[in-house]
Amino acid sequence: MAIVFQRPHALRDTEMHYCPGCTHGIVHRMVAEVIDELGIEGTTIGVSPVGCAYNNYLYFNCDMVQAAHGRAPAVATGIKRVHPDNVVFTYQGDGDLAAIGTAEIVHAANRGEKITTIFINNAIYGMTSGQMAPTTLIGQVTTTSPFGRKPEIEGYPLNVCEMLSTLKGAAYVERVSTHDIKNIRNAKKAIKKAFQVQMAGLGFSIVEVLSTCPTNWGIDPVKALKWVEEKMIPQYPLGNFRGKDLEV
Amino acid sequence: MGEKILMKGNEVIAEAALRAGCRHYFGYPITPQTEIAHYFAKKMPQYGGTFIQAESEVAAMNMVYGAASAGARVMTSSSSPGISLKQEAISYSACAELPAVIVNIVRAGPGLGGILASQCDYFQATKGGGHGDYRMVVLAPSSVQELYELVVEAFNIADRYRTLCMIMGDGMLGQMMEAVEFRDSEDICEADKSWAVTGTGMKRDHNIITSIYIDPEVLEKHNQKLQEKYRKIAENETRVEVYNCDDADIIVAAYGTVARIIKNVIKTAEKEGIRVGLIRPVTLWPFPTAAFEKYAQVPQAFLSVEMSAGQMVEDVRLAVNGKRPVHFLGRTGGMIPTQKEILEKIREILK
Ligand SMILES: Cc1ncc(C[n+]2csc(CCOP(=O)(O)OP(=O)(O)O)c2C)c(N)n1
Ligand code: SF4
Ligand SMILES: [Mg+2]
């Protein structure tokens, strides 16, 4: 009998701690599949964030380093400069990357650091129980914007891909989503390309993945996927922002 | 030994690091230590190494965290306000047991303070500037020659114990031109770094570098392991210079550039018939408590002279443990204690 579905080798045989319906796990799987397909597990070094994915070093089979909140791109820079022939990736949430770690991501991208960032935008701080993130939508209720995010008080959602795509060092910038099968397939293609861009030495690559946090959004997993499609995509349009035609 | 050349303290730091096999430097400009970065920026390419001017001290120290995780000999340098920003990754590195060397060419604080020489970061360096129960080795050279030797030593201690080592100097030492004699080659400790992230090569289980231990029992165990390591470091790596202390009327405690001033005071006092001893901690942590214990009953009193409002004096008092009075003379703001005022203080104490 042909095996049609199995755990990628780059993912360890461990139960993940994510909530039911959370898309963190799906993204882990895609990253691991890409590592398998490119045959790079033995040379890859991942950097875990502070956020719900803080201990994904337990899930990936490659060497892993856990970084301070927002500092993964700086930590990855240190690793990559020591091992320029290895593949180095960071996995970061939107609080991690777009709030406390804004300086680190902007400058890693601007240096054209040859690393790949998987950026999980779930419009909220998941781990610390649902506070407002820089990516929280206008009107979105969170534990620290209980009356809905108001631009005159909390400013506007931060569009990371649009911002980073103005930087020459950012070779590949793409936003994808996890809300249905078709988009998950696209997401995996983008993740693969981002790794290939790094392997070709072309510069910094990032894939922003629109994700769900049913627990802190206070809705069920199915509604959460709908919410991504109907509310998040209008603010965070999908597609490539840089490096679409790169040959890898 | 090799040739003797005249060099600036800050440049010697960088040269010593290169000789010790450091090929990765991450920093952010701040006076009075920028020559360290200038030197690396010029030299690193010749050595095939990495020099990065980071976006901040926060980023620089986190780059150090990454490079140390990857198994490299790595260094950063800064001055007081910048060292404050490095505390995050200092604490994380201590927990993850990463070896690295940090140079603090201290300037006067608090706040943005001034750019002149000071020893006001003693507490921060020796009592834990970052959060959590950790220690780092703090080395305080008092000459350019010693600066060279201790930088090399710092890399070895860092690797041997998987610990952070800080070189604490001040702007006077950093800017000082002095003769330095380099060895032809350095004794570099070949530490086992099989724990580092290098890629598994599909030949071993994955390595993990982390500082998070959610389970309290596991975290306590990890803390006990760290404390045991610090105990070993204290046992093996405490360094101190004891000078003129037998039969001393008074023993002065001073480190770094201040200890140089005391050596001149010793000569002048001798002429007045006052015998002044000097205990100069070379490691500020581990503090050379035993040297103070040994001489605790010898002089009439102790005097701690510092470019601070009174920091090391607390450790001197603990070490002397009430056996003799411990006095303090300090200048702050970048002011340097003069021989004259030190001598007056000594006369007043001995009256
Ligand atoms: C320096 C520091 N500040 C704050 C925290 C607390 N903290 C942990 S996770 C987190 C937010 C993470 O949110 P995000 O990056 O969006 O990840 P998610 O959990 O949503 O995947 C915060 C603020 C911390 N660990 N360290
Ligand atoms: S809190 Fe949200 S982001 Fe975190 S695991 Fe649960 S659903 Fe996922
Ligand atoms: Mg989030």
Short mmCIF file of C-alpha atoms in Angstrom, two decimals, chain B residues 1-235:
data_model
loop_
_atom_site.label_atom_id
_atom_site.label_comp_id
_atom_site.label_asym_id
_atom_site.label_seq_id
_atom_site.Cartn_x
_atom_site.Cartn_y
_atom_site.Cartn_z
CA MET B 1 58.09 36.69 23.93
CA GLY B 2 57.53 38.74 20.83
CA GLU B 3 58.29 42.37 20.13
CA LYS B 4 57.33 45.30 22.35
CA ILE B 5 55.14 47.89 20.69
CA LEU B 6 53.38 51.05 21.75
CA MET B 7 49.62 50.71 21.44
CA LYS B 8 46.38 52.24 22.64
CA GLY B 9 44.44 50.18 25.22
CA ASN B 10 41.30 49.90 23.12
CA GLU B 11 43.24 48.66 20.11
CA VAL B 12 45.05 46.13 22.25
CA ILE B 13 41.68 44.70 23.27
CA ALA B 14 40.81 44.00 19.63
CA GLU B 15 44.29 42.74 18.78
CA ALA B 16 44.27 40.41 21.79
CA ALA B 17 40.87 39.05 20.78
CA LEU B 18 42.11 38.31 17.27
CA ARG B 19 45.15 36.55 18.70
CA ALA B 20 42.85 34.53 20.94
CA GLY B 21 41.00 33.28 17.88
CA CYS B 22 37.97 35.57 18.02
CA ARG B 23 36.60 35.95 14.49
CA HIS B 24 33.20 37.42 15.25
CA TYR B 25 32.55 40.86 16.68
CA PHE B 26 29.20 42.61 16.99
CA GLY B 27 28.93 46.11 18.44
CA TYR B 28 27.36 49.54 18.40
CA PRO B 29 29.38 52.77 18.60
CA ILE B 30 29.74 54.54 21.94
CA THR B 31 32.51 56.65 23.49
CA PRO B 32 35.06 55.89 24.95
CA GLN B 33 35.61 52.48 23.30
CA THR B 34 34.93 53.03 19.60
CA GLU B 35 38.55 52.27 18.64
CA ILE B 36 37.81 48.64 19.42
CA ALA B 37 35.22 48.56 16.63
CA HIS B 38 37.43 50.58 14.28
CA TYR B 39 40.23 48.08 14.73
CA PHE B 40 37.99 45.07 14.13
CA ALA B 41 36.34 46.70 11.12
CA LYS B 42 39.76 47.08 9.53
CA LYS B 43 41.24 43.73 10.55
CA MET B 44 38.37 41.21 10.46
CA PRO B 45 38.31 40.88 6.66
CA GLN B 46 42.01 39.90 6.68
CA TYR B 47 41.18 37.13 9.14
CA GLY B 48 38.10 35.99 7.24
CA GLY B 49 36.01 37.01 10.23
CA THR B 50 32.81 38.94 10.79
CA PHE B 51 32.47 42.53 11.91
CA ILE B 52 28.92 43.86 12.18
CA GLN B 53 27.89 47.29 13.34
CA ALA B 54 24.54 46.29 14.75
CA GLU B 55 21.40 48.43 14.92
CA SER B 56 21.66 48.62 18.72
CA GLU B 57 23.43 47.10 21.68
CA VAL B 58 20.36 44.94 22.20
CA ALA B 59 20.81 43.45 18.74
CA ALA B 60 24.59 43.25 19.06
CA MET B 61 24.42 41.14 22.21
CA ASN B 62 21.73 38.92 20.69
CA MET B 63 24.01 38.40 17.69
CA VAL B 64 26.66 37.35 20.19
CA TYR B 65 24.09 34.92 21.62
CA GLY B 66 23.59 33.46 18.15
CA ALA B 67 27.27 33.25 17.26
CA ALA B 68 28.13 31.68 20.62
CA SER B 69 25.29 29.16 20.12
CA ALA B 70 26.93 28.32 16.81
CA GLY B 71 30.19 27.53 18.62
CA ALA B 72 32.27 30.58 17.69
CA ARG B 73 34.66 32.63 19.82
CA VAL B 74 32.74 35.88 19.87
CA MET B 75 32.99 39.28 21.45
CA THR B 76 31.14 42.54 21.88
CA SER B 77 32.20 45.78 23.50
CA SER B 78 30.48 48.91 24.71
CA SER B 79 30.38 51.47 27.46
CA SER B 80 27.96 51.83 30.36
CA PRO B 81 24.67 52.92 28.70
CA GLY B 82 25.24 50.33 25.99
CA ILE B 83 26.05 47.64 28.54
CA SER B 84 22.67 48.33 30.16
CA LEU B 85 21.03 47.45 26.85
CA LYS B 86 23.00 44.23 26.61
CA GLN B 87 21.64 42.93 29.91
CA GLU B 88 18.77 41.07 28.26
CA ALA B 89 20.99 38.81 26.20
CA ILE B 90 23.56 38.63 29.01
CA SER B 91 20.99 36.99 31.25
CA TYR B 92 19.79 34.67 28.44
CA SER B 93 23.40 33.72 27.60
CA ALA B 94 24.15 32.99 31.23
CA CYS B 95 21.15 30.67 31.41
CA ALA B 96 21.92 28.99 28.09
CA GLU B 97 25.57 28.68 29.22
CA LEU B 98 27.05 30.43 26.23
CA PRO B 99 30.70 31.43 26.25
CA ALA B 100 31.42 34.98 25.12
CA VAL B 101 33.51 38.00 26.02
CA ILE B 102 32.00 41.41 26.76
CA VAL B 103 34.11 44.51 27.19
CA ASN B 104 32.81 47.44 29.24
CA ILE B 105 34.96 50.56 29.03
CA VAL B 106 33.03 52.19 31.82
CA ARG B 107 31.99 55.85 31.70
CA ALA B 108 30.49 57.95 34.43
CA GLY B 109 26.76 57.59 35.10
CA PRO B 110 23.97 57.28 35.95
CA GLY B 111 21.93 58.02 32.84
CA LEU B 112 23.75 59.25 29.80
CA GLY B 113 26.18 60.65 32.35
CA GLY B 114 29.55 61.71 31.00
CA ILE B 115 32.22 60.11 28.88
CA LEU B 116 35.07 60.23 31.37
CA ALA B 117 36.58 57.36 33.32
CA SER B 118 34.55 55.75 36.08
CA GLN B 119 34.08 52.55 38.02
CA CYS B 120 30.38 53.08 38.63
CA ASP B 121 29.31 49.83 36.93
CA TYR B 122 30.85 47.53 39.56
CA PHE B 123 27.47 46.58 41.00
CA GLN B 124 25.99 45.98 37.56
CA ALA B 125 28.84 43.72 36.53
CA THR B 126 29.38 41.74 39.72
CA LYS B 127 25.93 41.51 41.26
CA GLY B 128 23.98 40.73 38.09
CA GLY B 129 22.90 43.61 35.85
CA GLY B 130 20.36 41.39 34.18
CA HIS B 131 17.58 39.35 35.77
CA GLY B 132 17.97 36.03 37.50
CA ASP B 133 20.53 34.15 39.56
CA TYR B 134 23.64 34.27 37.45
CA ARG B 135 27.24 35.36 37.60
CA MET B 136 29.83 36.30 35.08
CA VAL B 137 33.57 36.47 35.46
CA VAL B 138 34.66 40.12 35.63
CA LEU B 139 38.30 40.91 34.92
CA ALA B 140 39.74 44.33 35.74
CA PRO B 141 43.13 45.01 34.13
CA SER B 142 45.20 47.96 35.30
CA SER B 143 47.72 48.25 32.47
CA VAL B 144 47.69 47.82 28.73
CA GLN B 145 49.92 44.75 29.02
CA GLU B 146 47.49 43.19 31.48
CA LEU B 147 44.59 44.17 29.24
CA TYR B 148 46.11 42.03 26.50
CA GLU B 149 46.75 39.08 28.77
CA LEU B 150 43.32 39.17 30.40
CA VAL B 151 41.44 39.43 27.10
CA VAL B 152 43.14 36.22 25.94
CA GLU B 153 42.44 34.67 29.33
CA ALA B 154 38.79 35.78 29.17
CA PHE B 155 38.22 33.75 25.99
CA ASN B 156 39.77 30.69 27.61
CA ILE B 157 37.76 31.01 30.81
CA ALA B 158 34.60 31.57 28.76
CA ASP B 159 35.15 28.39 26.76
CA ARG B 160 36.36 26.30 29.66
CA TYR B 161 33.28 26.97 31.80
CA ARG B 162 30.71 27.90 29.13
CA THR B 163 30.37 31.28 30.81
CA LEU B 164 30.36 34.98 30.05
CA CYS B 165 33.50 36.94 30.82
CA MET B 166 33.53 40.69 31.12
CA ILE B 167 36.58 42.89 30.80
CA MET B 168 35.98 46.02 32.90
CA GLY B 169 38.17 48.97 32.10
CA ASP B 170 37.69 52.69 31.91
CA GLY B 171 38.35 55.41 29.37
CA MET B 172 41.79 56.11 30.83
CA LEU B 173 42.91 52.55 30.19
CA GLY B 174 41.19 52.46 26.80
CA GLN B 175 42.86 55.64 25.60
CA MET B 176 46.24 55.01 27.24
CA MET B 177 49.25 54.45 24.96
CA GLU B 178 51.55 51.95 26.60
CA ALA B 179 54.12 49.39 25.60
CA VAL B 180 52.73 45.93 25.13
CA GLU B 181 54.63 42.76 24.46
CA PHE B 182 52.68 40.16 22.51
CA ARG B 183 53.50 36.48 22.75
CA ASP B 184 54.38 34.71 19.52
CA SER B 185 51.36 32.47 19.92
CA GLU B 186 48.55 32.08 22.42
CA ASP B 187 47.61 29.13 24.57
CA ILE B 188 44.07 28.58 23.39
CA CYS B 189 41.95 26.16 25.36
CA GLU B 190 40.37 23.62 23.04
CA ALA B 191 36.98 23.27 24.65
CA ASP B 192 34.46 20.63 23.68
CA LYS B 193 31.71 22.37 21.75
CA SER B 194 29.66 19.36 20.74
CA TRP B 195 26.68 21.19 22.27
CA ALA B 196 26.77 23.95 19.63
CA VAL B 197 24.31 24.29 16.74
CA THR B 198 26.18 23.44 13.57
CA GLY B 199 23.57 21.40 11.71
CA THR B 200 23.00 17.78 12.66
CA GLY B 201 24.52 16.49 9.41
CA MET B 202 21.86 13.78 9.91
CA LYS B 203 24.47 12.12 12.13
CA ARG B 204 23.26 13.03 15.60
CA ASP B 205 20.15 14.13 17.48
CA HIS B 206 19.39 17.83 17.26
CA ASN B 207 21.13 20.26 19.57
CA ILE B 208 19.02 22.83 21.38
CA ILE B 209 20.22 26.10 22.89
CA THR B 210 17.59 27.52 25.20
CA SER B 211 17.12 29.53 28.35
CA ILE B 212 13.53 28.57 29.02
CA TYR B 213 12.60 25.90 31.56
CA ILE B 214 8.90 26.06 32.32
CA ASP B 215 8.94 23.16 34.80
CA PRO B 216 10.03 24.60 38.19
CA GLU B 217 11.82 21.42 39.24
CA VAL B 218 13.82 21.33 36.04
CA LEU B 219 14.61 25.04 36.32
CA GLU B 220 15.75 24.63 39.91
CA LYS B 221 18.01 21.76 38.85
CA HIS B 222 19.43 23.95 36.10
CA ASN B 223 20.02 26.74 38.63
CA GLN B 224 21.83 24.31 40.92
CA LYS B 225 24.03 23.28 38.01
CA LEU B 226 24.83 26.94 37.29
CA GLN B 227 25.62 27.62 40.95
CA GLU B 228 27.93 24.60 41.06
CA LYS B 229 29.74 25.97 38.02
CA TYR B 230 30.09 29.41 39.66
CA ARG B 231 31.48 27.73 42.77
CA LYS B 232 34.10 25.98 40.65
CA ILE B 233 34.99 29.22 38.90
CA ALA B 234 35.40 30.96 42.26
CA GLU B 235 37.66 28.14 43.42
#
